[in-house]
CSV table of N, CA and C in Angstrom, one decimal:
chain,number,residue,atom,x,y,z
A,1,UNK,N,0.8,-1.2,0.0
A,1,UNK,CA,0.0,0.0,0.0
A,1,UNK,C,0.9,1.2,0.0
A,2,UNK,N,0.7,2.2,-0.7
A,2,UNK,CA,1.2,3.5,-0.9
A,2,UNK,C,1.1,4.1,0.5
A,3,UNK,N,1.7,5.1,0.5
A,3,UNK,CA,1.1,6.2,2.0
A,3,UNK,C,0.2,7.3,1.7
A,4,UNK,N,0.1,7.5,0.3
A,4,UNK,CA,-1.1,8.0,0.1
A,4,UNK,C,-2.3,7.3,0.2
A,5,UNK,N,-2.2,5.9,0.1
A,5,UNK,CA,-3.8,5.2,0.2
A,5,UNK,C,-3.7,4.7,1.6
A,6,UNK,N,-2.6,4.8,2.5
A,6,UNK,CA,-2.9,4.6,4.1
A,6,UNK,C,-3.2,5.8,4.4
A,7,UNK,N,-3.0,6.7,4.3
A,7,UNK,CA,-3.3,8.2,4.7
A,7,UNK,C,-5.0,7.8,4.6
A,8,UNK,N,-5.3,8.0,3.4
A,8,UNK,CA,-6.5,7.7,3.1
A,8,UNK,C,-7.8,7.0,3.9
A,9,UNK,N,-7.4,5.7,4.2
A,9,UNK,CA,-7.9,4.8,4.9
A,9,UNK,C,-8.2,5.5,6.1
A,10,UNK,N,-7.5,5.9,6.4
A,10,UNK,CA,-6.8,6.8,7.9
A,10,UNK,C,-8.3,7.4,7.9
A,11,UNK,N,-8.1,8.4,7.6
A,11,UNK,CA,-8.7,9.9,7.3
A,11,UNK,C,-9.8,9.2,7.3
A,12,UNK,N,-10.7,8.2,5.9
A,12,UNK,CA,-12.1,7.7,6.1
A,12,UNK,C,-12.8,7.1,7.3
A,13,UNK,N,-11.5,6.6,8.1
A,13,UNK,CA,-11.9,6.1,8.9
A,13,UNK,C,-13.0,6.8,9.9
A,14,UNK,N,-12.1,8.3,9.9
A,14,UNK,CA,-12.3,9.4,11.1
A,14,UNK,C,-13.8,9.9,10.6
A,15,UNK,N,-14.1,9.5,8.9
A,15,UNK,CA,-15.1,10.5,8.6
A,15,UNK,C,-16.3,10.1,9.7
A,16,UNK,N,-16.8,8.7,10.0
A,16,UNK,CA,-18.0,8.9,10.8
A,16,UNK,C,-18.0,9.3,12.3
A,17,UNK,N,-16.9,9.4,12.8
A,17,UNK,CA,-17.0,10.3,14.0
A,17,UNK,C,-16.9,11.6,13.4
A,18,UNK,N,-16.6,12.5,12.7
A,18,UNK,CA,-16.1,13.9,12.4
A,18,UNK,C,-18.6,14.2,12.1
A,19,UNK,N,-18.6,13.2,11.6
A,19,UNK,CA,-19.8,13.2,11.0
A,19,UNK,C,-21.2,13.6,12.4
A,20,UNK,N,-20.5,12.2,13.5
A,20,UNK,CA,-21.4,12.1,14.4
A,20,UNK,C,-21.1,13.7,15.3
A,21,UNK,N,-19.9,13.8,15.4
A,21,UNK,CA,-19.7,15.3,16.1
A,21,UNK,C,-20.1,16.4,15.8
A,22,UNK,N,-20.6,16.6,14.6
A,22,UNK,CA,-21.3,18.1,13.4
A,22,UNK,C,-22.6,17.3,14.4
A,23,UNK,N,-23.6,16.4,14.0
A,23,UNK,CA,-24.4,16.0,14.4
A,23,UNK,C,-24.6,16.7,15.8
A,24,UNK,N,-23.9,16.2,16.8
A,24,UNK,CA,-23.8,16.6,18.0
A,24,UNK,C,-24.0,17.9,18.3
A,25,UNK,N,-23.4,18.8,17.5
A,25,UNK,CA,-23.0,20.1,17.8
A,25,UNK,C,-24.5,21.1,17.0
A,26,UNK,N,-24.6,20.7,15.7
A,26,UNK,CA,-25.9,20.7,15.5
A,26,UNK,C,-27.5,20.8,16.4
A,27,UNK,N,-27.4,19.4,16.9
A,27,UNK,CA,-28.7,19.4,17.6
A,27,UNK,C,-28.7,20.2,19.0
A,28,UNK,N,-27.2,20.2,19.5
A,28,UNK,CA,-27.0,21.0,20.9
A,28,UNK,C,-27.4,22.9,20.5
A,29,UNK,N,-26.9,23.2,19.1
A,29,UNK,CA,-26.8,24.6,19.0
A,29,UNK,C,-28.6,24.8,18.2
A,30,UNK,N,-29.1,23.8,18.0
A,30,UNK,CA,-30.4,24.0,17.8
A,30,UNK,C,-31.3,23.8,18.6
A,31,UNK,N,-31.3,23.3,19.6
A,31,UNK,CA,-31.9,23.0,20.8
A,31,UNK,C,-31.6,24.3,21.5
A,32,UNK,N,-30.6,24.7,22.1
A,32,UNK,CA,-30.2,25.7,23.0
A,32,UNK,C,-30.6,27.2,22.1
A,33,UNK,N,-30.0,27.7,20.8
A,33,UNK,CA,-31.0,28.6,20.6
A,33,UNK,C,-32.4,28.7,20.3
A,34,UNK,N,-33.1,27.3,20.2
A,34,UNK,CA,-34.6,27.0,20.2
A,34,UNK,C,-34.8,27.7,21.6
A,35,UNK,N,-34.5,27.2,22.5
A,35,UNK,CA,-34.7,27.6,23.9
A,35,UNK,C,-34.7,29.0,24.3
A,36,UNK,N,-33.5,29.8,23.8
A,36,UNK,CA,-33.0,30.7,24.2
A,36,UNK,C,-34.3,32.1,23.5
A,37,UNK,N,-34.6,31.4,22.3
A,37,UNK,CA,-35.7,32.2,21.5
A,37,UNK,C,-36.6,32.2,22.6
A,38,UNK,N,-37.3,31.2,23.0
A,38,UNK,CA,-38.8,31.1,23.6
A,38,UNK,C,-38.3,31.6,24.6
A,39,UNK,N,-37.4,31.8,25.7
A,39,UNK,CA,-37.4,32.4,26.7
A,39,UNK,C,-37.0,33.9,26.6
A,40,UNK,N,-36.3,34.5,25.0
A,40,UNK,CA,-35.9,36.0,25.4
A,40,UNK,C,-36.4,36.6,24.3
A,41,UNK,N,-36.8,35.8,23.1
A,41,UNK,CA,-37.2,36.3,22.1
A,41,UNK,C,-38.7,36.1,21.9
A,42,UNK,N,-39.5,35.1,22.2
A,42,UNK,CA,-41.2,35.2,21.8
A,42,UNK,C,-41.6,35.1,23.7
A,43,UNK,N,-40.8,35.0,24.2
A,43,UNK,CA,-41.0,35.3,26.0
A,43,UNK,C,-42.4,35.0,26.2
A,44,UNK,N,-42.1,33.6,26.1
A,44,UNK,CA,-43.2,32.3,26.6
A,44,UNK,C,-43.4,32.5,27.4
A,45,UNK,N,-42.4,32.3,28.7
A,45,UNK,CA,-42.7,32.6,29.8
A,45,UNK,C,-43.7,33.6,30.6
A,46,UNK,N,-43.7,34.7,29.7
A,46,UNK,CA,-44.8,35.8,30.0
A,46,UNK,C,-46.7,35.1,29.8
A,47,UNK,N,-46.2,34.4,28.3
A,47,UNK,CA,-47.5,34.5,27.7
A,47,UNK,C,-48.0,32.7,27.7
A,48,UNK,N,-47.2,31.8,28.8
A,48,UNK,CA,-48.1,30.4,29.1
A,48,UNK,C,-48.1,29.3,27.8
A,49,UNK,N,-49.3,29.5,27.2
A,49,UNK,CA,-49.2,28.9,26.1
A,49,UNK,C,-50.2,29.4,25.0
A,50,UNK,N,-49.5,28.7,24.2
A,50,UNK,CA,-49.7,30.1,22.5
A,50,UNK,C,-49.9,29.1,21.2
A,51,UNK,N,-51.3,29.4,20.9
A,51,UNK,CA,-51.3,27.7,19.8
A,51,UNK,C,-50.4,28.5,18.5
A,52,UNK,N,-49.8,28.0,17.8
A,52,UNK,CA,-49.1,28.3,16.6
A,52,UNK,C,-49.9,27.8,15.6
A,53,UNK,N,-50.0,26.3,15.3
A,53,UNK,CA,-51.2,25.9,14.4
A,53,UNK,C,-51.9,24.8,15.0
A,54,UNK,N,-53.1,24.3,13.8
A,54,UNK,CA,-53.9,23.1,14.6
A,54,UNK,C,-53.3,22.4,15.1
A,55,UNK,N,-53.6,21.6,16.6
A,55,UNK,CA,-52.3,20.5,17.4
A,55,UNK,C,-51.1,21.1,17.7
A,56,UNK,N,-50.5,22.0,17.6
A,56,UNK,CA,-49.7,22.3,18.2
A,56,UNK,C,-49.5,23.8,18.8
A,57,UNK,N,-49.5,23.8,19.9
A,57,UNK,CA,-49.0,25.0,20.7
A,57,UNK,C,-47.4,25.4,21.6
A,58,UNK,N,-47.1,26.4,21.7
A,58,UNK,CA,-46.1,26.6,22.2
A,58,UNK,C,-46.2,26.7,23.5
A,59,UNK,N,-46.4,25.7,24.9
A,59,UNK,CA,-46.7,25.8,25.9
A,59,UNK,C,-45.1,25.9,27.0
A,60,UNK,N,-44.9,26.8,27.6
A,60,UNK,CA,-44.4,26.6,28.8
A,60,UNK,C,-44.1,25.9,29.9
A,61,UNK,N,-42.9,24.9,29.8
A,61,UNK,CA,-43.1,24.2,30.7
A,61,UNK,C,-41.7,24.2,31.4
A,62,UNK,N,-41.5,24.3,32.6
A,62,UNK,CA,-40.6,24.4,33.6
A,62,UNK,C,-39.9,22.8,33.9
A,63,UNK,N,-39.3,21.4,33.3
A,63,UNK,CA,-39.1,20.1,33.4
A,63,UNK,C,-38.4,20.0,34.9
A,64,UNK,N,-38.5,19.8,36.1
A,64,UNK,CA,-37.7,19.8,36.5
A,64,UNK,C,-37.7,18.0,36.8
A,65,UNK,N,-38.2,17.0,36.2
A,65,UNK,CA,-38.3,15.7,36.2
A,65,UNK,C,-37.5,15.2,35.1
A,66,UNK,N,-37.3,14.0,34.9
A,66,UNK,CA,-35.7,13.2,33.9
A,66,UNK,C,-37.1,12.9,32.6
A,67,UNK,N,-38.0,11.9,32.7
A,67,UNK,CA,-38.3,11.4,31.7
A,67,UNK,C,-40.2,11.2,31.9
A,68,UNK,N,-41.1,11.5,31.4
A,68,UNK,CA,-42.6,11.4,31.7
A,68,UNK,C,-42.8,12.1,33.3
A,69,UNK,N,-41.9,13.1,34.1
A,69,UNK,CA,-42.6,13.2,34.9
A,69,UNK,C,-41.9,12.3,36.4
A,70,UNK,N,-41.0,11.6,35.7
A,70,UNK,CA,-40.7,10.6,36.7
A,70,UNK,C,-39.1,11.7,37.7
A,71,UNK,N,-39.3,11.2,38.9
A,71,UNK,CA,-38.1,11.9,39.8
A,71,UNK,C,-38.3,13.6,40.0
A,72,UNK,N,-39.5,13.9,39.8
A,72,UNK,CA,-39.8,15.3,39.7
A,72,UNK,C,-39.5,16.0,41.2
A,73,UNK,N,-39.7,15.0,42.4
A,73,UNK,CA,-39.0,16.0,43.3
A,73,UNK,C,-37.9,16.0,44.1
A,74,UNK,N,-36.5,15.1,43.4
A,74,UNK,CA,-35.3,15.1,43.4
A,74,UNK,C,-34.7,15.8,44.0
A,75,UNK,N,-35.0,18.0,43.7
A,75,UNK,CA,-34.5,18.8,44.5
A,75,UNK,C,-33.2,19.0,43.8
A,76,UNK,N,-32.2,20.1,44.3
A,76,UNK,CA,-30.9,20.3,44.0
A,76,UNK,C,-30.0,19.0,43.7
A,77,UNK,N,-30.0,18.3,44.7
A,77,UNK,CA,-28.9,17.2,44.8
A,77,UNK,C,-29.2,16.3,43.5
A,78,UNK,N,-30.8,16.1,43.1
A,78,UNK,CA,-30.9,15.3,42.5
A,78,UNK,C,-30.8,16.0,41.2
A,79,UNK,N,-31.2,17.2,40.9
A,79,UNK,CA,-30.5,18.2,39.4
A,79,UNK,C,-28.6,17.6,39.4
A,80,UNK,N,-28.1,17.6,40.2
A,80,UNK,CA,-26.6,17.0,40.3
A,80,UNK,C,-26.3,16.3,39.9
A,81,UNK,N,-27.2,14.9,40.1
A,81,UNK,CA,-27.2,13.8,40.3
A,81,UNK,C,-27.6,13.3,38.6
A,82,UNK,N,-28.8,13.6,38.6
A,82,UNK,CA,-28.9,13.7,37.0
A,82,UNK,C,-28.0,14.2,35.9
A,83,UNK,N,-27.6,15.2,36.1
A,83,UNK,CA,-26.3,16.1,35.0
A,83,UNK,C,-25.1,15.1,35.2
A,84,UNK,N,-24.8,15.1,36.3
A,84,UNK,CA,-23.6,13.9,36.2
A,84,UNK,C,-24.0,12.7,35.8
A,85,UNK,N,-24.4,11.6,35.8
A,85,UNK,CA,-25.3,10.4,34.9
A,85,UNK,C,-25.4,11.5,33.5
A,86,UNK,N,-25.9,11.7,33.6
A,86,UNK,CA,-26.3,12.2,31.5
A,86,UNK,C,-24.9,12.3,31.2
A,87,UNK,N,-24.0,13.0,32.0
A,87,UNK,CA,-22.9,13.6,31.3
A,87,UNK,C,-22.1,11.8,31.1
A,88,UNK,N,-21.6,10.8,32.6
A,88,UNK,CA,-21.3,9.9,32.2
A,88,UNK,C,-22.0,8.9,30.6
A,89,UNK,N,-23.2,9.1,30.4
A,89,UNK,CA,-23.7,8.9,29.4
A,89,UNK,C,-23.2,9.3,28.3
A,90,UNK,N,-23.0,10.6,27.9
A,90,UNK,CA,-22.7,10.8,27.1
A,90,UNK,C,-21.3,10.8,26.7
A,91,UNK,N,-20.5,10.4,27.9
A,91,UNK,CA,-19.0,9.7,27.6
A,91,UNK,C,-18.9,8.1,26.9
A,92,UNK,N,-20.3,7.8,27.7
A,92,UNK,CA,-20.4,6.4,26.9
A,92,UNK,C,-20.7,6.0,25.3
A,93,UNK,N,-21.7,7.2,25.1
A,93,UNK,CA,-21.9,7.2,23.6
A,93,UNK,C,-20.9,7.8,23.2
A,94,UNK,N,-19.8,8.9,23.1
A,94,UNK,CA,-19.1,9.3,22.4
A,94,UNK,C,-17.8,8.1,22.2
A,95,UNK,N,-17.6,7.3,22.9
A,95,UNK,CA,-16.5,6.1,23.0
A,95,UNK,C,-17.4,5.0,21.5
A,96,UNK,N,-18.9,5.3,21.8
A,96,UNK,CA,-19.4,4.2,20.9
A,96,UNK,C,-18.9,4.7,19.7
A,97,UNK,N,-19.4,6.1,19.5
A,97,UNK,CA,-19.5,6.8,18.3
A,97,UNK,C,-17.9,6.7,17.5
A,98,UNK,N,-16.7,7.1,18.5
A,98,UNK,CA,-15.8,7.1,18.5
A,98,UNK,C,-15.0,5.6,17.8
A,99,UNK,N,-15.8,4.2,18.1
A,99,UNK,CA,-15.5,2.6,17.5
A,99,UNK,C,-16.4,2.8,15.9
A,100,UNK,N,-17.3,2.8,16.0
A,100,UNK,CA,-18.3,2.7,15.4
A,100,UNK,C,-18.0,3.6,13.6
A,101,UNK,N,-18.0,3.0,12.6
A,101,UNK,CA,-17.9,3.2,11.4
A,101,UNK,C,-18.8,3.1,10.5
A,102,UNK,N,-19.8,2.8,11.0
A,102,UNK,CA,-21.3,3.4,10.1
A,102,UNK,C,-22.0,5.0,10.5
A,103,UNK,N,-22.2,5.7,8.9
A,103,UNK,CA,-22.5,7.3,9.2
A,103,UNK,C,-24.1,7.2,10.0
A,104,UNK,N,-24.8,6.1,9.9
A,104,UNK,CA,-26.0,6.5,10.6
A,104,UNK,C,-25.9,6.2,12.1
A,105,UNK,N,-25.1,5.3,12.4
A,105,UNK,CA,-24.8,4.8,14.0
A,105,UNK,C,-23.9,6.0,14.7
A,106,UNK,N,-23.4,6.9,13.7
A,106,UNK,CA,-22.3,8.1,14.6
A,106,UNK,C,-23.6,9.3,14.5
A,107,UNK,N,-24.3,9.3,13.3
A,107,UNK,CA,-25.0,10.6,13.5
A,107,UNK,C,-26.1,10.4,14.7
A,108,UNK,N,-27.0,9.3,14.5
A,108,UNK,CA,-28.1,8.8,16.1
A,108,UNK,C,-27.1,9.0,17.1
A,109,UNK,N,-26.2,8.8,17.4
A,109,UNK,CA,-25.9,8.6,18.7
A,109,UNK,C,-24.8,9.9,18.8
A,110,UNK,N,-24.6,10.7,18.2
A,110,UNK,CA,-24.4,12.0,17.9
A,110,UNK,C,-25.5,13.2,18.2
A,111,UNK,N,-26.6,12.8,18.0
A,111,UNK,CA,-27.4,13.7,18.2
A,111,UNK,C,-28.4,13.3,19.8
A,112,UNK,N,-28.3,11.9,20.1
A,112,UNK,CA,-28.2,11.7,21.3
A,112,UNK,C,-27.7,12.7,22.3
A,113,UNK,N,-26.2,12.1,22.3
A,113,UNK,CA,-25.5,13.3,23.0
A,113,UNK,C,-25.8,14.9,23.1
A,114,UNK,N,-26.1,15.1,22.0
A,114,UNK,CA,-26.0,16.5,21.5
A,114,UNK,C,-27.4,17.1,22.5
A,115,UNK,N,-28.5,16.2,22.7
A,115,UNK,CA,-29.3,16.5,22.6
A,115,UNK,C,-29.3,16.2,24.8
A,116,UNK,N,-28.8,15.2,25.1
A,116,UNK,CA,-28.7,14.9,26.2
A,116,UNK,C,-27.8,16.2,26.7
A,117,UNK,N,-26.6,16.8,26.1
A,117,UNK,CA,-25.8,17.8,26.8
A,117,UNK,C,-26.8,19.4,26.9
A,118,UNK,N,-27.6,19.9,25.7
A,118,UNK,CA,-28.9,20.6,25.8
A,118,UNK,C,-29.6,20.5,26.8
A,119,UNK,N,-29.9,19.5,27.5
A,119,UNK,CA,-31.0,19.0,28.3
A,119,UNK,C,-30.1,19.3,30.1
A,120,UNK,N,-28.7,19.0,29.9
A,120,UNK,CA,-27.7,19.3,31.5
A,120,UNK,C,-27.7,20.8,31.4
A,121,UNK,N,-27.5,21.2,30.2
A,121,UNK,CA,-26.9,22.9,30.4
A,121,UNK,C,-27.8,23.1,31.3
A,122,UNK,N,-29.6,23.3,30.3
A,122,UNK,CA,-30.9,23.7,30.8
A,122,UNK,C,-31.0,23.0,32.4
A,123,UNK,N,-30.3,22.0,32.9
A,123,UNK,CA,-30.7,22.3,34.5
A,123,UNK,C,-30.1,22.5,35.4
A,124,UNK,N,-28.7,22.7,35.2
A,124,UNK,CA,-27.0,23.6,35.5
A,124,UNK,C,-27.7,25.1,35.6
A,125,UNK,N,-28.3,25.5,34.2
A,125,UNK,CA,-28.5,26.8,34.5
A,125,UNK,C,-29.8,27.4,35.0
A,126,UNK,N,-30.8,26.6,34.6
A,126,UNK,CA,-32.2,27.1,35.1
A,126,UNK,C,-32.3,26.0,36.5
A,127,UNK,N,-32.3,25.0,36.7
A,127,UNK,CA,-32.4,24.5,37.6
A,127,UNK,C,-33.7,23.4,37.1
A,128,UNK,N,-34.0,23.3,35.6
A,128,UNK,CA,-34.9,22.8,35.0
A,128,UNK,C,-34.5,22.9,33.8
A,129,UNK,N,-35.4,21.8,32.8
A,129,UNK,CA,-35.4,22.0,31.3
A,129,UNK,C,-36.4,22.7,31.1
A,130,UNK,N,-36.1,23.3,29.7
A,130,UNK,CA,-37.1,24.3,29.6
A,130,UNK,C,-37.6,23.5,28.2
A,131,UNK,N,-38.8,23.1,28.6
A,131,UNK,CA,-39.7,22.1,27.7
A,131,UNK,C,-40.9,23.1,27.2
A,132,UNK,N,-41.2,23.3,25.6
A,132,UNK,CA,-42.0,24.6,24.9
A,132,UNK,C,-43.2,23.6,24.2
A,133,UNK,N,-43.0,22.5,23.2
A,133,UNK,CA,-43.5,22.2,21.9
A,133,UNK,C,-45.2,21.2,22.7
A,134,UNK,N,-46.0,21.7,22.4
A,134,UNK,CA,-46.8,20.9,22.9
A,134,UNK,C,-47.7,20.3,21.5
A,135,UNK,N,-48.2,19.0,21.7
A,135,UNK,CA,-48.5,18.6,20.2
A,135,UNK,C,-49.9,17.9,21.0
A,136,UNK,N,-51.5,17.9,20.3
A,136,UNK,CA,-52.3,17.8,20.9
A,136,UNK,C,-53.4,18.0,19.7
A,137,UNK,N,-54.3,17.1,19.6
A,137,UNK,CA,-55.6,17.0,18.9
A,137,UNK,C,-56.7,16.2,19.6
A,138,UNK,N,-57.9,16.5,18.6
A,138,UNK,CA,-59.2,15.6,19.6
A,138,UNK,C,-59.0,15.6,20.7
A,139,UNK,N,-58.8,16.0,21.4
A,139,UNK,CA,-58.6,15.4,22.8
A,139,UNK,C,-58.0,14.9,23.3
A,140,UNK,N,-56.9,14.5,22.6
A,140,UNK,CA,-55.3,14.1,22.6
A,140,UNK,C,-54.2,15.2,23.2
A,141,UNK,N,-53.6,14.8,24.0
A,141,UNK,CA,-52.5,16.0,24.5
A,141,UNK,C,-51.2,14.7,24.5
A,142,UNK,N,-50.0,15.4,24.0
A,142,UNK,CA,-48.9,15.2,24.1
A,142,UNK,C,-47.8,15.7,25.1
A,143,UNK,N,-46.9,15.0,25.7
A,143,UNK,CA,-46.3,15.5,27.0
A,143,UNK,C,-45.4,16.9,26.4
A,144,UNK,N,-45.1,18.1,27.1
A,144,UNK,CA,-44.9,19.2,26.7
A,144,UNK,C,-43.1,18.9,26.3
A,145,UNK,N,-42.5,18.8,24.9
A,145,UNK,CA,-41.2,18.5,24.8
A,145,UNK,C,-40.1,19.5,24.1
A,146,UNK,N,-39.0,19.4,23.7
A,146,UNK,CA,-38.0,20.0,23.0
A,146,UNK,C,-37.5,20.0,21.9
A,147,UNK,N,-36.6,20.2,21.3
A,147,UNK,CA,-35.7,19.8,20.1
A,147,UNK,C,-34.7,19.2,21.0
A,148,UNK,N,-33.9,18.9,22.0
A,148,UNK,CA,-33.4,18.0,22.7
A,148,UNK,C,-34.0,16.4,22.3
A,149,UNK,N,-35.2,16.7,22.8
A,149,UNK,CA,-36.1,14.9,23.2
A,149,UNK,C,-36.3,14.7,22.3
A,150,UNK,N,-36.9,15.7,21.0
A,150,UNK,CA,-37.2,15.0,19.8
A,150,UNK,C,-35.8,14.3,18.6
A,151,UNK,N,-34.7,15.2,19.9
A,151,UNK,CA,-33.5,14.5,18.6
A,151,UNK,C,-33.5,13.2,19.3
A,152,UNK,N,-33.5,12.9,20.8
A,152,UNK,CA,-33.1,11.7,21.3
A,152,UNK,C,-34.0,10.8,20.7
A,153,UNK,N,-35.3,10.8,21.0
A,153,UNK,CA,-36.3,9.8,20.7
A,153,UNK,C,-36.4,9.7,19.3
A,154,UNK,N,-35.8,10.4,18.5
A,154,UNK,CA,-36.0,9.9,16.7
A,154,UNK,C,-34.3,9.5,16.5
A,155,UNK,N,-33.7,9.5,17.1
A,155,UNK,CA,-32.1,9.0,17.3
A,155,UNK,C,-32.8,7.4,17.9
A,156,UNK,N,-33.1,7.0,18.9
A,156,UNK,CA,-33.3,5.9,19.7
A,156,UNK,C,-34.2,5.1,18.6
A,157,UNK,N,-35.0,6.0,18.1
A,157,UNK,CA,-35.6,4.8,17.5
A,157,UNK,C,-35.0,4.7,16.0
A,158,UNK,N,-34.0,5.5,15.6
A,158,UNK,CA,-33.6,5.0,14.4
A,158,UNK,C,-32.5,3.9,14.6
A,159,UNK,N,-31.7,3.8,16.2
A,159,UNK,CA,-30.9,2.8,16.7
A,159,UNK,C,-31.7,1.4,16.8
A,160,UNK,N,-32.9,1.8,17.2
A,160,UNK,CA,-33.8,0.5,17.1
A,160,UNK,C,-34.1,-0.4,15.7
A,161,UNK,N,-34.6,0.6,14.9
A,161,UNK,CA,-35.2,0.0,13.3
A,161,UNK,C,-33.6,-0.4,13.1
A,162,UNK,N,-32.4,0.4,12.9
A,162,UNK,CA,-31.5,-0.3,12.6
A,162,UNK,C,-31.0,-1.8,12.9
A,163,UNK,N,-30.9,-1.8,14.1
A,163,UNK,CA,-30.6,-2.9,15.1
A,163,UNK,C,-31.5,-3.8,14.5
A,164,UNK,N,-32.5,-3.9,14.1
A,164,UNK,CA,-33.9,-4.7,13.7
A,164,UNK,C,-33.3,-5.5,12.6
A,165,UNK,N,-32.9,-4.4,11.6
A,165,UNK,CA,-32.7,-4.6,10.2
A,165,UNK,C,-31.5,-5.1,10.0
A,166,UNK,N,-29.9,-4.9,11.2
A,166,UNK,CA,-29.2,-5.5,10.8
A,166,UNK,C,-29.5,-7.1,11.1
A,167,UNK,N,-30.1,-7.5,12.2
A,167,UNK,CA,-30.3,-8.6,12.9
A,167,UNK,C,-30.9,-9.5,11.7
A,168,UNK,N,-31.8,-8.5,11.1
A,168,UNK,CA,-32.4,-9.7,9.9
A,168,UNK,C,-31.6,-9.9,8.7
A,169,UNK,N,-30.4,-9.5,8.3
A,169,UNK,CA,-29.5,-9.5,7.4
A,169,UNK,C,-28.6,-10.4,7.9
A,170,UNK,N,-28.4,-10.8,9.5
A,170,UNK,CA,-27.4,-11.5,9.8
A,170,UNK,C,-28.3,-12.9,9.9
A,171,UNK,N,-29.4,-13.0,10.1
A,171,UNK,CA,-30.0,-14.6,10.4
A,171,UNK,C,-30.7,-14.8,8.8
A,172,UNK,N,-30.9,-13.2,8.1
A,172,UNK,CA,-31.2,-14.5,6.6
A,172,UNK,C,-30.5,-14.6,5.6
């Protein structure tokens, strides 16, 4: 092999972490100025909640719970407690992302991260997430979420359908 085609190798290697990192940095700087809008720029906080179109309104919500509500009265120690776990988390996916040489397994789990580090700022600095998007019809209400949660949960479940899909390629 040349050292121009090891160089090569090299460098391709790095593309899906370089990939998953944009991802990362992405959903964290979309998330956090999403946030930063609704609290200083359409100042939600003043005005509660505000339908934008049918099923969805921009509701104000103060998160100070991890996931549906659950551990909501935790308190300081437990804002701590949580930021450090997310953060060890998200050491764990960056090590994945970091092995890992498929562009859709570094971007999901890139914007995981990205989205989980959005989510520690917001309780480091408010002492809560600051949860806006509310989605709701017929009588249907949706739990009040972010661009944070919606990167995680459409990340998680494209880690799922994958996982699905490779499983069936390796048993047929």
């Amino acid at each position: 092999m040349t050292k121009a085609t090891e160089a090569d190798i090299r460098q391709g290697s790095r593309a899906p972490l370089a990939l998953g990192l944009l991802t990362a940095m992405i959903v964290l700087s979309a998330d956090q100025l999403s946030k930063y809008w609704i609290l200083y720029g359409f100042h939600l906080p003043d005005r509660g909640s505000v339908p934008i179109l049918p099923g969805l309104n921009f509701t104000m919500v103060w998160n100070t719970a991890v996931t549906f509500g659950m551990f909501s009265r935790a308190g300081a120690s437990g804002r701590i407690i949580f930021s450090v776990v997310a953060l060890v988390i998200v050491g764990g996916l960056m090590m994945w992302m970091a092995r890992s040489r498929r562009p859709l397994i570094t971007c999901a789990v890139g914007a995981i991260a990205g989205g989980a580090i959005g989510n520690v700022i917001d309780r480091l600095r408010y002492g809560a997430v600051v949860d806006f998007i509310h989605l709701h019809a017929a009588g249907w209400s949706w739990y009040v979420f972010n661009v944070a949660d919606s990167a995680i949960v459409c990340s998680v479940a494209a880690l799922i359908v994958d996982g699905l899909l490779q499983d069936g390629r390796k048993t047929g």
